PDB file of C-alpha atoms in Angstrom:
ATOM      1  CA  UNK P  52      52.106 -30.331 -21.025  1.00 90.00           C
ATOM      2  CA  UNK P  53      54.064 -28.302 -23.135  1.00 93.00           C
ATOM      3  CA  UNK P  54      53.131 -30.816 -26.403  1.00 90.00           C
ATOM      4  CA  UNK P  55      49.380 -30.538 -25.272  1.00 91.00           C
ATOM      5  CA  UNK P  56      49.790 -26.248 -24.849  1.00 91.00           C
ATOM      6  CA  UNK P  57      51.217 -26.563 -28.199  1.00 90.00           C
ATOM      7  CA  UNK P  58      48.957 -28.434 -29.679  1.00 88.00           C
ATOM      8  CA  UNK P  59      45.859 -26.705 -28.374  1.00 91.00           C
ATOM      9  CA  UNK P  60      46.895 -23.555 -30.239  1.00 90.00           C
ATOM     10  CA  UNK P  61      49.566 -21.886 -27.258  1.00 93.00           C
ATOM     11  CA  UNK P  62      53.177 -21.075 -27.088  1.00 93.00           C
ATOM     12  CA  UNK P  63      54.296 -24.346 -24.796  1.00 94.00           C
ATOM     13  CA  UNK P  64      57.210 -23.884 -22.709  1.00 96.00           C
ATOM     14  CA  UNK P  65      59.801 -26.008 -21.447  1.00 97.00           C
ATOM     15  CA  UNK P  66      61.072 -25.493 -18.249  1.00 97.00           C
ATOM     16  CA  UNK P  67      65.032 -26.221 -18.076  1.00 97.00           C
ATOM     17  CA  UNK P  68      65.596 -23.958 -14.883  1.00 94.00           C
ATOM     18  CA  UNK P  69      69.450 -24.765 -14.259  1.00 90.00           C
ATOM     19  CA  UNK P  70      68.887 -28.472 -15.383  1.00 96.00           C
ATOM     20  CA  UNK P  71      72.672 -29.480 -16.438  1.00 96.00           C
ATOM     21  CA  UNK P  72      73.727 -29.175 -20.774  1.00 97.00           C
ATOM     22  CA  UNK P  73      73.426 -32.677 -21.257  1.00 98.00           C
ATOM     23  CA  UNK P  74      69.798 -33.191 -19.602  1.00 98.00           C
ATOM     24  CA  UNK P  75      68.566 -29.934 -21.358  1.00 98.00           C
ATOM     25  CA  UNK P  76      69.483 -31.718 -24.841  1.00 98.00           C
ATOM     26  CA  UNK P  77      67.601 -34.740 -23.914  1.00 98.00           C
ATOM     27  CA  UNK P  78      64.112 -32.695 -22.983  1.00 98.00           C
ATOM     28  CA  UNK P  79      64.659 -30.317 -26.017  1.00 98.00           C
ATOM     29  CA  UNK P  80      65.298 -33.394 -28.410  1.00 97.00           C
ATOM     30  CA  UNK P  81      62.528 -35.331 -26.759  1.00 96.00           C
ATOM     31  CA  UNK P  82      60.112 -32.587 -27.239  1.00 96.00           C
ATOM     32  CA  UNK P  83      61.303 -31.594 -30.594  1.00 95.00           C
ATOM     33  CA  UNK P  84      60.460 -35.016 -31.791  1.00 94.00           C
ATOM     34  CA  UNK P  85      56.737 -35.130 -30.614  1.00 92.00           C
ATOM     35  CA  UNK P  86      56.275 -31.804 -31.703  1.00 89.00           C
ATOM     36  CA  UNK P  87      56.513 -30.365 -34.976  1.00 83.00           C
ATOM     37  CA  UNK P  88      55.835 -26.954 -34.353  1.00 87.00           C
ATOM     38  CA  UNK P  89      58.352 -24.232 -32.338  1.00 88.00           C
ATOM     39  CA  UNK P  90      58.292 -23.916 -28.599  1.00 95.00           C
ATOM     40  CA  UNK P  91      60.228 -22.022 -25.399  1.00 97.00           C
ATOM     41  CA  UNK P  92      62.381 -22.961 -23.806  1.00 98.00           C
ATOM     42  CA  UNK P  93      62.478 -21.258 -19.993  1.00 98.00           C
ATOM     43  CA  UNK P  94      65.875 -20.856 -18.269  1.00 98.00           C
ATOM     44  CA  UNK P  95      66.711 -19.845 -15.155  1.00 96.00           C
ATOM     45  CA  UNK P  96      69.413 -16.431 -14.553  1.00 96.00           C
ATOM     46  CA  UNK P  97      70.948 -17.456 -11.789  1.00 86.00           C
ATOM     47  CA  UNK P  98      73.741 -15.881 -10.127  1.00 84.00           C
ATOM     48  CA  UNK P  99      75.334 -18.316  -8.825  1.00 88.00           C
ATOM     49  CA  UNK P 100      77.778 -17.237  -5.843  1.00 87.00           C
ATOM     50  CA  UNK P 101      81.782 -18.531  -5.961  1.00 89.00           C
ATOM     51  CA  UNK P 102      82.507 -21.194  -3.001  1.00 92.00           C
ATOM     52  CA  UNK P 103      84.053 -19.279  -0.623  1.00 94.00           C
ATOM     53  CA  UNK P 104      85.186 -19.782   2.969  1.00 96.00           C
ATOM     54  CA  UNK P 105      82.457 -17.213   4.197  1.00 96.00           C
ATOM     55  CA  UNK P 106      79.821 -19.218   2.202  1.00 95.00           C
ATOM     56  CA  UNK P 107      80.941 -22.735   3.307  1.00 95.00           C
ATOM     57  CA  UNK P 108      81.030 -21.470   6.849  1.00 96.00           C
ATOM     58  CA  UNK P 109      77.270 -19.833   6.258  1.00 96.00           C
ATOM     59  CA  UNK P 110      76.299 -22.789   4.774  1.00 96.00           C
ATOM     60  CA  UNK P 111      77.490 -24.580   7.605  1.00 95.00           C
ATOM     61  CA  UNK P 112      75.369 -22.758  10.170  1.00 96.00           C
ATOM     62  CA  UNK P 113      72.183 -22.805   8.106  1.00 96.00           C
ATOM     63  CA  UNK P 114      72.748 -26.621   7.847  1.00 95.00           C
ATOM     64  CA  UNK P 115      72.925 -27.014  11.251  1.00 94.00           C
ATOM     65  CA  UNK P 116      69.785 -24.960  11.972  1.00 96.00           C
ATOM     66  CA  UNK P 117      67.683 -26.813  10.177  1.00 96.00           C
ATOM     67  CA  UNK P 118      68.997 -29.644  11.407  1.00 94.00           C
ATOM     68  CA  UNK P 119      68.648 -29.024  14.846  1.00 94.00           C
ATOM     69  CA  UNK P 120      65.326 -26.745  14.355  1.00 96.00           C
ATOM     70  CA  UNK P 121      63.508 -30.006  12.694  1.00 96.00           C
ATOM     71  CA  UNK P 122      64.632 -32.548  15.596  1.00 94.00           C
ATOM     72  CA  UNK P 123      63.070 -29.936  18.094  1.00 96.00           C
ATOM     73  CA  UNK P 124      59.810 -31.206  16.139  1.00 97.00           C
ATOM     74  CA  UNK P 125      60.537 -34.819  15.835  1.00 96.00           C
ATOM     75  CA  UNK P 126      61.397 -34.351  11.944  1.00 96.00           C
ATOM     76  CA  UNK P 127      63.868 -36.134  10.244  1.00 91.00           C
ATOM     77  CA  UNK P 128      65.889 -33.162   7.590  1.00 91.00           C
ATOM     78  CA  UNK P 129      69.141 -34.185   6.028  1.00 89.00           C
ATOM     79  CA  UNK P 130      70.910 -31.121   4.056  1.00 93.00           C
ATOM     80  CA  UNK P 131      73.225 -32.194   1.841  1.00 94.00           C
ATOM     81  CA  UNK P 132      76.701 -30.666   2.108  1.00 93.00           C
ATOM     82  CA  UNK P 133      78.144 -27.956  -0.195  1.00 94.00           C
ATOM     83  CA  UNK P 134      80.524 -29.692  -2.048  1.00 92.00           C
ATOM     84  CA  UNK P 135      77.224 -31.993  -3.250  1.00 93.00           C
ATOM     85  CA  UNK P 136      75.525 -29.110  -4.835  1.00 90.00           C
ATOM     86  CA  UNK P 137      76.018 -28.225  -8.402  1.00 86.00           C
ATOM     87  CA  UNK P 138      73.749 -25.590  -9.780  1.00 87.00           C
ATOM     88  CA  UNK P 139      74.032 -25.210 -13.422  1.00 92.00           C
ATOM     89  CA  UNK P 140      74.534 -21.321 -14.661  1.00 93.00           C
ATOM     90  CA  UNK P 141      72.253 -20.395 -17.811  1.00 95.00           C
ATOM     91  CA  UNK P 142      75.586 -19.678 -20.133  1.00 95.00           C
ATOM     92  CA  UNK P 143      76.120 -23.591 -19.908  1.00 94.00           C
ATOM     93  CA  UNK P 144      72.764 -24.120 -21.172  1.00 97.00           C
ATOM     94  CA  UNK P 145      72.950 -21.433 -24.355  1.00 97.00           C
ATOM     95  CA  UNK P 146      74.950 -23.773 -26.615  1.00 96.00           C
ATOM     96  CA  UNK P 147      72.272 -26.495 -26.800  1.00 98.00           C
ATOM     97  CA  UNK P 148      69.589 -24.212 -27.017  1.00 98.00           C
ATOM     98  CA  UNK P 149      71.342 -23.077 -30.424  1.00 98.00           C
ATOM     99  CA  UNK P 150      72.687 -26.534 -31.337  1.00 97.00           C
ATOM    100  CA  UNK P 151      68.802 -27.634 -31.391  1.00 97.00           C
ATOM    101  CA  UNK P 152      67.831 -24.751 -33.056  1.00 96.00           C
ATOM    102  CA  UNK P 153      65.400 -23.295 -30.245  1.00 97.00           C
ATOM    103  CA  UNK P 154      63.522 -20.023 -31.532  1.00 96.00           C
ATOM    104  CA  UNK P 155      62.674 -19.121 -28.294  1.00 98.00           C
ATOM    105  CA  UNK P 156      63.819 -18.794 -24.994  1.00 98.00           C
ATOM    106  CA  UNK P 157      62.182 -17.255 -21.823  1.00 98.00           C
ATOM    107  CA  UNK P 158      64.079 -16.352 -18.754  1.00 97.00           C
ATOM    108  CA  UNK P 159      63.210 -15.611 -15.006  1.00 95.00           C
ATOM    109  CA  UNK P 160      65.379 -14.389 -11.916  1.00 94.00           C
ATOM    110  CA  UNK P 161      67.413 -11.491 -13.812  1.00 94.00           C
ATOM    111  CA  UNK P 162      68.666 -10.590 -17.565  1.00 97.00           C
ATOM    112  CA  UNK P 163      71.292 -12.577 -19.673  1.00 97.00           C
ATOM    113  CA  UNK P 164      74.306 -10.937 -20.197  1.00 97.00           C
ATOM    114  CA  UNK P 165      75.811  -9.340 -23.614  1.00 97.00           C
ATOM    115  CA  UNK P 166      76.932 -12.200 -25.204  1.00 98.00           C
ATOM    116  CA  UNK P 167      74.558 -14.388 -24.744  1.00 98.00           C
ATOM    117  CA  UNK P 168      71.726 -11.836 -25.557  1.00 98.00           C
ATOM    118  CA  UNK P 169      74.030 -11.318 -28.722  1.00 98.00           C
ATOM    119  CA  UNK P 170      74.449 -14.731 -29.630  1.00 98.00           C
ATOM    120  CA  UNK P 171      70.559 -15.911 -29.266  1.00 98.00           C
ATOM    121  CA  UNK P 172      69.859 -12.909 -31.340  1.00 98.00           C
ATOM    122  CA  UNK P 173      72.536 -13.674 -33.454  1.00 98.00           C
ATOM    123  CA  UNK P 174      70.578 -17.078 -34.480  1.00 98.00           C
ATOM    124  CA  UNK P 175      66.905 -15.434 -34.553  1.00 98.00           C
ATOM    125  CA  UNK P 176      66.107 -16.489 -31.029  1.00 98.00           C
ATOM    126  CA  UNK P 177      63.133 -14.384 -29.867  1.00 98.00           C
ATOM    127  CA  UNK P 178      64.029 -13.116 -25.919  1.00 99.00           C
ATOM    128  CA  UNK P 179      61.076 -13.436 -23.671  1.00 98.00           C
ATOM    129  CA  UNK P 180      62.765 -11.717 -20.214  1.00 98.00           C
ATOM    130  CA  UNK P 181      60.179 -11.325 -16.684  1.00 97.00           C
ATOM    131  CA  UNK P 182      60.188  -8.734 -14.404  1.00 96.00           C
ATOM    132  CA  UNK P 183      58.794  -7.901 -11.095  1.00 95.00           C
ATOM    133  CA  UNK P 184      59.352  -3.926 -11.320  1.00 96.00           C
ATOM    134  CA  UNK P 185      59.696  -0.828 -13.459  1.00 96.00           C
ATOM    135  CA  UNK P 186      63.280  -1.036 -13.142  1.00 96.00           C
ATOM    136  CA  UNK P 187      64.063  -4.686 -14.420  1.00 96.00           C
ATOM    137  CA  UNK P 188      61.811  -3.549 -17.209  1.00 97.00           C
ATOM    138  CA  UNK P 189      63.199  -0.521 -18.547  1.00 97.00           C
ATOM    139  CA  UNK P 190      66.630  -2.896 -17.913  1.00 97.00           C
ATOM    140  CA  UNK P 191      65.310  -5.538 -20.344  1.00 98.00           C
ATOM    141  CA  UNK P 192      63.683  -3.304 -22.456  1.00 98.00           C
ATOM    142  CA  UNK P 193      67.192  -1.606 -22.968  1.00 98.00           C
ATOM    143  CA  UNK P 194      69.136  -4.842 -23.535  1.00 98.00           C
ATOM    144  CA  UNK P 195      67.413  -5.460 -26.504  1.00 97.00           C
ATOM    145  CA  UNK P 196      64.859  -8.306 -25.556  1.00 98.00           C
ATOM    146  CA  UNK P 197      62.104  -8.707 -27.861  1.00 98.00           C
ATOM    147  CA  UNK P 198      58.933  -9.595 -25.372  1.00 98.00           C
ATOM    148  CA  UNK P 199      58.675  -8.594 -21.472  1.00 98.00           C
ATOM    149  CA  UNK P 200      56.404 -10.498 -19.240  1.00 96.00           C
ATOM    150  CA  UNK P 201      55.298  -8.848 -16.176  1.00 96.00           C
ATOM    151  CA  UNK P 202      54.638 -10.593 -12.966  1.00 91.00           C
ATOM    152  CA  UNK P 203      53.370  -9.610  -9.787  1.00 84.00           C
TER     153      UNK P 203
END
């Protein structure tokens, strides 16, 4: 889809959400090669919580919820545990974004930080940043990203 956007004329985007380094290399490089003309890239700003015991132990009870709350209607739900879950944070995903030369990134779910604002700019990365409210727009606005996209 985003080969066909960019083809028709549009800014294609490709979605990386917090898809690990390695796999966001393969879809940039993949793309990159079909396409001879720039698109986004579209990360996700996640923050992503420290493993604690008071997570692990919420975790644990929202497991078993679900768990229990789908057998009470004959459905079969298997949560994987914790330890299983690896979300990737956005700072992991910067490097290859530069290393394959990506002119521009969008982001969702919050604002990069300093340095990696500073280092996209740094390599003349335009900044696409969305908000949901006046406040996360004045806050991207003030950061220094180049385009705001407003969603509702």
């Amino acid at each position: 889809m985003v080969i066909a956007a960019s083809r028709a004329g549009a800014l294609g985007s490709l979605s990386l959400g917090d898809l690990p380094p390695e796999r966001c290399s393969e879809l940039i490089r993949l793309t990159a090669e079909n396409l001879k003309r720039p698109f986004a890239v579209n990360i996700f700003v996640n923050n992503i919580p420290k493993v604690s015991f008071d997570l692990r132990k919420q975790y644990s009870e929202t497991k078993t919820f679900v768990e229990q709350l789908a057998a009470q209607h004959d459905l079969k739900v298997t949560l994987p545990e914790l330890d299983s879950i690896h979300l990737t944070d956005y700072r992991e995903q910067i490097d290859v974004i530069i290393t394959h030369r990506c002119k521009v990134v969008s982001f969702t779910f919050g604002n990069l930080d300093t340095e990696s604002i500073k280092r996209l700019k740094d390599n003349d990365v335009t900044l696409i940043g969305t908000c949901t409210s006046v406040a996360e727009a004045i806050a991207l606005e003030e950061s220094g990203i180049d385009i705001i996209c407003v969603q509702v």
